[in-house]
Amino acid sequence: VLAFRVGNDPSIRPQEGLGAADIVYEEIMDGWTVTRFTALFLESEAKRVRPLRSARLVNLTMVPQYDAALVHTGASDPIRYLISQATFVDLDQYFHPAPYGLLSGYDWRGRMYSSTEGVRDYLKKRGLEREELIEGYTFDPEPPRGEPALSIRIPYPASTVDWTYDQGTGLYLRKASNVAHVDALTGDQIG
């Protein structure tokens, strides 16, 4: 599993590759003004994942749950120290520049990228790619009872995120601050 740290500053949207991830976590950042994502890739691929950003404390508990390799562009000194003591594969761009690249036309928050293929090739060359399967989650075959939810609103302090169920796709489609949140690689709304 590859765990990419992806920025979510409004000025650097739309992101690339976020819609292809198998699982995406959204975390509120320090200062409570912006969120970031940790996009997990196992079976899916993205030719580019951008914009890559720094690791945070949450990654110290999230990444081991998936036995993932953490793909990020640095961290504060205290977080870097804690990551250095962890047992997961840390692909901090500062120490592992090979699978990373820069795109022109973006400021420092939006220009760093990589790809799932580039990271996997790098892991193989370094003897860090694993072939064994991770253990999945166990779900009850009987779905829980509840009320239908056709929309979900998350009122983050600096913006509101809405997920609205689309019967045609069977997905909840994402809007950020009342604007459809799309993946720049596909042009599709994230669902």
PDB file of C-alpha atoms in Angstrom:
ATOM      1  CA  VAL A   1       0.000   0.000   0.000  1.00  0.00           C
ATOM      2  CA  LEU A   2       1.252   3.480  -0.880  1.00  0.00           C
ATOM      3  CA  ALA A   3       0.116   6.355   1.358  1.00  0.00           C
ATOM      4  CA  PHE A   4       0.475   9.663  -0.525  1.00  0.00           C
ATOM      5  CA  ARG A   5       0.140  12.943   1.408  1.00  0.00           C
ATOM      6  CA  VAL A   6      -1.879  15.284  -0.816  1.00  0.00           C
ATOM      7  CA  GLY A   7      -2.459  18.995  -0.254  1.00  0.00           C
ATOM      8  CA  ASN A   8      -5.902  20.572  -0.296  1.00  0.00           C
ATOM      9  CA  ASP A   9      -5.249  24.309  -0.266  1.00  0.00           C
ATOM     10  CA  PRO A  10      -8.002  25.885  -2.427  1.00  0.00           C
ATOM     11  CA  SER A  11      -5.388  27.661  -4.570  1.00  0.00           C
ATOM     12  CA  ILE A  12      -3.782  24.359  -5.658  1.00  0.00           C
ATOM     13  CA  ARG A  13      -6.940  22.488  -6.609  1.00  0.00           C
ATOM     14  CA  PRO A  14      -7.748  20.464  -8.580  1.00  0.00           C
ATOM     15  CA  GLN A  15      -5.505  17.678  -7.380  1.00  0.00           C
ATOM     16  CA  GLU A  16      -4.270  14.940  -9.671  1.00  0.00           C
ATOM     17  CA  GLY A  17      -4.730  11.240  -8.942  1.00  0.00           C
ATOM     18  CA  LEU A  18      -6.856  11.710  -5.829  1.00  0.00           C
ATOM     19  CA  GLY A  19      -9.932  10.227  -7.516  1.00  0.00           C
ATOM     20  CA  ALA A  20      -8.037   7.026  -8.362  1.00  0.00           C
ATOM     21  CA  ALA A  21      -7.077   6.151  -4.782  1.00  0.00           C
ATOM     22  CA  ASP A  22      -8.604   3.064  -3.146  1.00  0.00           C
ATOM     23  CA  ILE A  23      -9.169   4.912   0.152  1.00  0.00           C
ATOM     24  CA  VAL A  24      -8.788   8.606   1.008  1.00  0.00           C
ATOM     25  CA  TYR A  25      -8.626  10.088   4.487  1.00  0.00           C
ATOM     26  CA  GLU A  26      -9.215  13.803   5.003  1.00  0.00           C
ATOM     27  CA  GLU A  27      -7.610  15.392   8.041  1.00  0.00           C
ATOM     28  CA  ILE A  28      -7.978  18.888   9.404  1.00  0.00           C
ATOM     29  CA  MET A  29      -4.612  20.620   9.661  1.00  0.00           C
ATOM     30  CA  ASP A  30      -2.992  22.716  12.329  1.00  0.00           C
ATOM     31  CA  GLY A  31      -4.566  26.136  12.441  1.00  0.00           C
ATOM     32  CA  TRP A  32      -7.967  24.657  11.497  1.00  0.00           C
ATOM     33  CA  THR A  33      -7.968  26.518   8.171  1.00  0.00           C
ATOM     34  CA  VAL A  34      -7.285  23.762   5.626  1.00  0.00           C
ATOM     35  CA  THR A  35      -7.484  19.997   5.283  1.00  0.00           C
ATOM     36  CA  ARG A  36      -5.096  17.492   3.716  1.00  0.00           C
ATOM     37  CA  PHE A  37      -5.558  14.018   2.357  1.00  0.00           C
ATOM     38  CA  THR A  38      -3.790  10.715   2.779  1.00  0.00           C
ATOM     39  CA  ALA A  39      -4.562   8.808  -0.419  1.00  0.00           C
ATOM     40  CA  LEU A  40      -4.017   5.044  -0.229  1.00  0.00           C
ATOM     41  CA  PHE A  41      -3.208   3.071  -3.372  1.00  0.00           C
ATOM     42  CA  LEU A  42      -3.101  -0.725  -3.458  1.00  0.00           C
ATOM     43  CA  GLU A  43      -4.829  -1.979  -6.578  1.00  0.00           C
ATOM     44  CA  SER A  44      -5.391   1.351  -8.281  1.00  0.00           C
ATOM     45  CA  GLU A  45      -2.797   3.361 -10.184  1.00  0.00           C
ATOM     46  CA  ALA A  46      -2.308   7.051 -10.911  1.00  0.00           C
ATOM     47  CA  LYS A  47       0.106   8.376 -13.513  1.00  0.00           C
ATOM     48  CA  ARG A  48       0.537  11.458 -11.330  1.00  0.00           C
ATOM     49  CA  VAL A  49      -0.408  12.237  -7.728  1.00  0.00           C
ATOM     50  CA  ARG A  50      -0.186  15.941  -6.957  1.00  0.00           C
ATOM     51  CA  PRO A  51       0.304  18.122  -4.980  1.00  0.00           C
ATOM     52  CA  LEU A  52       2.375  16.187  -2.489  1.00  0.00           C
ATOM     53  CA  ARG A  53       2.782  17.699   0.952  1.00  0.00           C
ATOM     54  CA  SER A  54       4.309  16.992   4.331  1.00  0.00           C
ATOM     55  CA  ALA A  55       3.577  14.238   6.839  1.00  0.00           C
ATOM     56  CA  ARG A  56       1.751  14.907  10.085  1.00  0.00           C
ATOM     57  CA  LEU A  57       1.244  13.181  13.430  1.00  0.00           C
ATOM     58  CA  VAL A  58      -1.850  11.334  12.127  1.00  0.00           C
ATOM     59  CA  ASN A  59       0.363   9.384   9.704  1.00  0.00           C
ATOM     60  CA  LEU A  60       2.165   7.676  12.586  1.00  0.00           C
ATOM     61  CA  THR A  61      -1.010   5.737  13.418  1.00  0.00           C
ATOM     62  CA  MET A  62      -2.660   5.562   9.996  1.00  0.00           C
ATOM     63  CA  VAL A  63       0.226   4.217   7.892  1.00  0.00           C
ATOM     64  CA  PRO A  64       0.949   1.151  10.095  1.00  0.00           C
ATOM     65  CA  GLN A  65      -2.721   0.106   9.868  1.00  0.00           C
ATOM     66  CA  TYR A  66      -2.105  -0.657   6.194  1.00  0.00           C
ATOM     67  CA  ASP A  67       1.584  -1.602   6.418  1.00  0.00           C
ATOM     68  CA  ALA A  68       2.014   1.199   3.898  1.00  0.00           C
ATOM     69  CA  ALA A  69       4.943   3.173   2.525  1.00  0.00           C
ATOM     70  CA  LEU A  70       4.528   6.873   3.348  1.00  0.00           C
ATOM     71  CA  VAL A  71       5.058   9.190   0.348  1.00  0.00           C
ATOM     72  CA  HIS A  72       5.520  12.811   1.458  1.00  0.00           C
ATOM     73  CA  THR A  73       7.577  15.978   1.140  1.00  0.00           C
ATOM     74  CA  GLY A  74       9.038  16.417   4.585  1.00  0.00           C
ATOM     75  CA  ALA A  75       7.647  17.093   8.023  1.00  0.00           C
ATOM     76  CA  SER A  76       8.442  19.191  11.063  1.00  0.00           C
ATOM     77  CA  ASP A  77      11.541  18.094  12.955  1.00  0.00           C
ATOM     78  CA  PRO A  78       9.550  16.471  15.803  1.00  0.00           C
ATOM     79  CA  ILE A  79       7.391  14.509  13.333  1.00  0.00           C
ATOM     80  CA  ARG A  80      10.426  13.503  11.265  1.00  0.00           C
ATOM     81  CA  TYR A  81      12.039  12.171  14.427  1.00  0.00           C
ATOM     82  CA  LEU A  82       8.938  10.142  15.341  1.00  0.00           C
ATOM     83  CA  ILE A  83       8.726   8.773  11.794  1.00  0.00           C
ATOM     84  CA  SER A  84      12.413   7.797  11.961  1.00  0.00           C
ATOM     85  CA  GLN A  85      11.546   5.624  14.980  1.00  0.00           C
ATOM     86  CA  ALA A  86       8.598   3.957  13.213  1.00  0.00           C
ATOM     87  CA  THR A  87       8.813   0.602  11.436  1.00  0.00           C
ATOM     88  CA  PHE A  88       7.034   1.542   8.179  1.00  0.00           C
ATOM     89  CA  VAL A  89       8.781   2.573   4.960  1.00  0.00           C
ATOM     90  CA  ASP A  90       9.299   6.351   4.952  1.00  0.00           C
ATOM     91  CA  LEU A  91       9.812   7.896   1.502  1.00  0.00           C
ATOM     92  CA  ASP A  92      10.398  11.492   2.595  1.00  0.00           C
ATOM     93  CA  GLN A  93      11.263  13.390  -0.603  1.00  0.00           C
ATOM     94  CA  TYR A  94      14.211  15.069   1.130  1.00  0.00           C
ATOM     95  CA  PHE A  95      15.940  11.708   1.678  1.00  0.00           C
ATOM     96  CA  HIS A  96      14.508   9.868  -1.364  1.00  0.00           C
ATOM     97  CA  PRO A  97      14.330  12.391  -4.249  1.00  0.00           C
ATOM     98  CA  ALA A  98      14.280   9.826  -7.091  1.00  0.00           C
ATOM     99  CA  PRO A  99      10.517   9.155  -7.411  1.00  0.00           C
ATOM    100  CA  TYR A 100       9.539  12.844  -7.128  1.00  0.00           C
ATOM    101  CA  GLY A 101       9.248  15.607  -9.702  1.00  0.00           C
ATOM    102  CA  LEU A 102       8.324  19.288  -9.967  1.00  0.00           C
ATOM    103  CA  LEU A 103       5.683  20.795 -12.244  1.00  0.00           C
ATOM    104  CA  SER A 104       6.022  24.376 -13.415  1.00  0.00           C
ATOM    105  CA  GLY A 105       3.120  26.775 -13.135  1.00  0.00           C
ATOM    106  CA  TYR A 106       2.421  26.117  -9.452  1.00  0.00           C
ATOM    107  CA  ASP A 107       3.756  27.712  -6.301  1.00  0.00           C
ATOM    108  CA  TRP A 108       5.643  25.660  -3.694  1.00  0.00           C
ATOM    109  CA  ARG A 109       2.401  24.161  -2.345  1.00  0.00           C
ATOM    110  CA  GLY A 110       1.289  22.682  -5.646  1.00  0.00           C
ATOM    111  CA  ARG A 111       4.280  21.651  -7.742  1.00  0.00           C
ATOM    112  CA  MET A 112       5.611  18.424  -6.143  1.00  0.00           C
ATOM    113  CA  TYR A 113       4.315  15.154  -7.597  1.00  0.00           C
ATOM    114  CA  SER A 114       5.040  11.471  -8.057  1.00  0.00           C
ATOM    115  CA  SER A 115       3.230   8.456  -9.508  1.00  0.00           C
ATOM    116  CA  THR A 116       2.254   5.070  -8.183  1.00  0.00           C
ATOM    117  CA  GLU A 117       4.418   3.408 -10.840  1.00  0.00           C
ATOM    118  CA  GLY A 118       7.412   5.614 -10.032  1.00  0.00           C
ATOM    119  CA  VAL A 119       7.162   4.880  -6.322  1.00  0.00           C
ATOM    120  CA  ARG A 120       6.685   1.143  -6.862  1.00  0.00           C
ATOM    121  CA  ASP A 121       9.702   1.022  -9.204  1.00  0.00           C
ATOM    122  CA  TYR A 122      11.768   2.904  -6.621  1.00  0.00           C
ATOM    123  CA  LEU A 123      10.684   0.490  -3.873  1.00  0.00           C
ATOM    124  CA  LYS A 124      11.626  -2.506  -6.053  1.00  0.00           C
ATOM    125  CA  LYS A 125      15.075  -1.089  -6.840  1.00  0.00           C
ATOM    126  CA  ARG A 126      15.698  -0.586  -3.123  1.00  0.00           C
ATOM    127  CA  GLY A 127      14.340  -4.011  -2.131  1.00  0.00           C
ATOM    128  CA  LEU A 128      11.418  -2.485  -0.233  1.00  0.00           C
ATOM    129  CA  GLU A 129       8.426  -3.552  -2.351  1.00  0.00           C
ATOM    130  CA  ARG A 130       6.423  -6.382  -0.785  1.00  0.00           C
ATOM    131  CA  GLU A 131       4.402  -9.017  -2.553  1.00  0.00           C
ATOM    132  CA  GLU A 132       2.547 -10.487   0.448  1.00  0.00           C
ATOM    133  CA  LEU A 133      -1.089  -9.545   0.823  1.00  0.00           C
ATOM    134  CA  ILE A 134      -2.252  -7.315   3.622  1.00  0.00           C
ATOM    135  CA  GLU A 135      -5.012  -8.591   5.864  1.00  0.00           C
ATOM    136  CA  GLY A 136      -8.331  -7.008   5.006  1.00  0.00           C
ATOM    137  CA  TYR A 137     -11.176  -5.890   7.195  1.00  0.00           C
ATOM    138  CA  THR A 138     -13.971  -8.265   8.153  1.00  0.00           C
ATOM    139  CA  PHE A 139     -17.509  -7.041   7.582  1.00  0.00           C
ATOM    140  CA  ASP A 140     -20.791  -8.442   8.826  1.00  0.00           C
ATOM    141  CA  PRO A 141     -22.732  -9.919   5.874  1.00  0.00           C
ATOM    142  CA  GLU A 142     -25.912  -8.348   7.275  1.00  0.00           C
ATOM    143  CA  PRO A 143     -25.886  -4.584   6.505  1.00  0.00           C
ATOM    144  CA  PRO A 144     -26.661  -2.393   9.508  1.00  0.00           C
ATOM    145  CA  ARG A 145     -30.111  -0.882   9.741  1.00  0.00           C
ATOM    146  CA  GLY A 146     -30.472   2.840   9.454  1.00  0.00           C
ATOM    147  CA  GLU A 147     -32.002   5.720   7.600  1.00  0.00           C
ATOM    148  CA  PRO A 148     -31.017   6.474   3.994  1.00  0.00           C
ATOM    149  CA  ALA A 149     -28.566   9.347   3.725  1.00  0.00           C
ATOM    150  CA  LEU A 150     -28.637  11.069   0.365  1.00  0.00           C
ATOM    151  CA  SER A 151     -26.231  13.790   1.434  1.00  0.00           C
ATOM    152  CA  ILE A 152     -23.581  14.415   4.041  1.00  0.00           C
ATOM    153  CA  ARG A 153     -22.264  17.850   5.058  1.00  0.00           C
ATOM    154  CA  ILE A 154     -18.965  18.334   6.876  1.00  0.00           C
ATOM    155  CA  PRO A 155     -18.620  21.919   8.143  1.00  0.00           C
ATOM    156  CA  TYR A 156     -14.853  22.354   8.404  1.00  0.00           C
ATOM    157  CA  PRO A 157     -13.910  25.730   9.946  1.00  0.00           C
ATOM    158  CA  ALA A 158     -12.639  27.272   6.689  1.00  0.00           C
ATOM    159  CA  SER A 159     -14.869  25.472   4.170  1.00  0.00           C
ATOM    160  CA  THR A 160     -17.796  23.113   3.898  1.00  0.00           C
ATOM    161  CA  VAL A 161     -17.599  19.732   2.193  1.00  0.00           C
ATOM    162  CA  ASP A 162     -20.762  18.155   0.782  1.00  0.00           C
ATOM    163  CA  TRP A 163     -21.173  14.573  -0.406  1.00  0.00           C
ATOM    164  CA  THR A 164     -24.362  14.014  -2.425  1.00  0.00           C
ATOM    165  CA  TYR A 165     -25.511  10.573  -3.521  1.00  0.00           C
ATOM    166  CA  ASP A 166     -25.745  10.106  -7.284  1.00  0.00           C
ATOM    167  CA  GLN A 167     -28.030   7.201  -8.235  1.00  0.00           C
ATOM    168  CA  GLY A 168     -26.567   6.967 -11.733  1.00  0.00           C
ATOM    169  CA  THR A 169     -23.042   6.193 -10.515  1.00  0.00           C
ATOM    170  CA  GLY A 170     -23.906   4.764  -7.097  1.00  0.00           C
ATOM    171  CA  LEU A 171     -21.362   7.176  -5.593  1.00  0.00           C
ATOM    172  CA  TYR A 172     -21.416  10.074  -3.192  1.00  0.00           C
ATOM    173  CA  LEU A 173     -19.979  13.005  -5.183  1.00  0.00           C
ATOM    174  CA  ARG A 174     -17.852  15.615  -3.442  1.00  0.00           C
ATOM    175  CA  LYS A 175     -18.196  19.384  -3.441  1.00  0.00           C
ATOM    176  CA  ALA A 176     -15.858  21.726  -1.588  1.00  0.00           C
ATOM    177  CA  SER A 177     -17.268  25.172  -0.781  1.00  0.00           C
ATOM    178  CA  ASN A 178     -20.199  24.483  -3.147  1.00  0.00           C
ATOM    179  CA  VAL A 179     -17.886  23.714  -6.107  1.00  0.00           C
ATOM    180  CA  ALA A 180     -17.633  20.250  -7.662  1.00  0.00           C
ATOM    181  CA  HIS A 181     -14.289  18.782  -6.564  1.00  0.00           C
ATOM    182  CA  VAL A 182     -12.740  17.155  -9.629  1.00  0.00           C
ATOM    183  CA  ASP A 183      -9.615  15.140 -10.315  1.00  0.00           C
ATOM    184  CA  ALA A 184      -7.476  17.109 -12.785  1.00  0.00           C
ATOM    185  CA  LEU A 185      -6.271  13.915 -14.523  1.00  0.00           C
ATOM    186  CA  THR A 186      -9.751  12.751 -15.489  1.00  0.00           C
ATOM    187  CA  GLY A 187     -11.987  15.795 -15.106  1.00  0.00           C
ATOM    188  CA  ASP A 188     -14.384  13.585 -13.134  1.00  0.00           C
ATOM    189  CA  GLN A 189     -15.965  14.704  -9.904  1.00  0.00           C
ATOM    190  CA  ILE A 190     -14.438  12.857  -6.966  1.00  0.00           C
ATOM    191  CA  GLY A 191     -16.766  10.192  -5.610  1.00  0.00           C
TER     192      GLY A 191
END
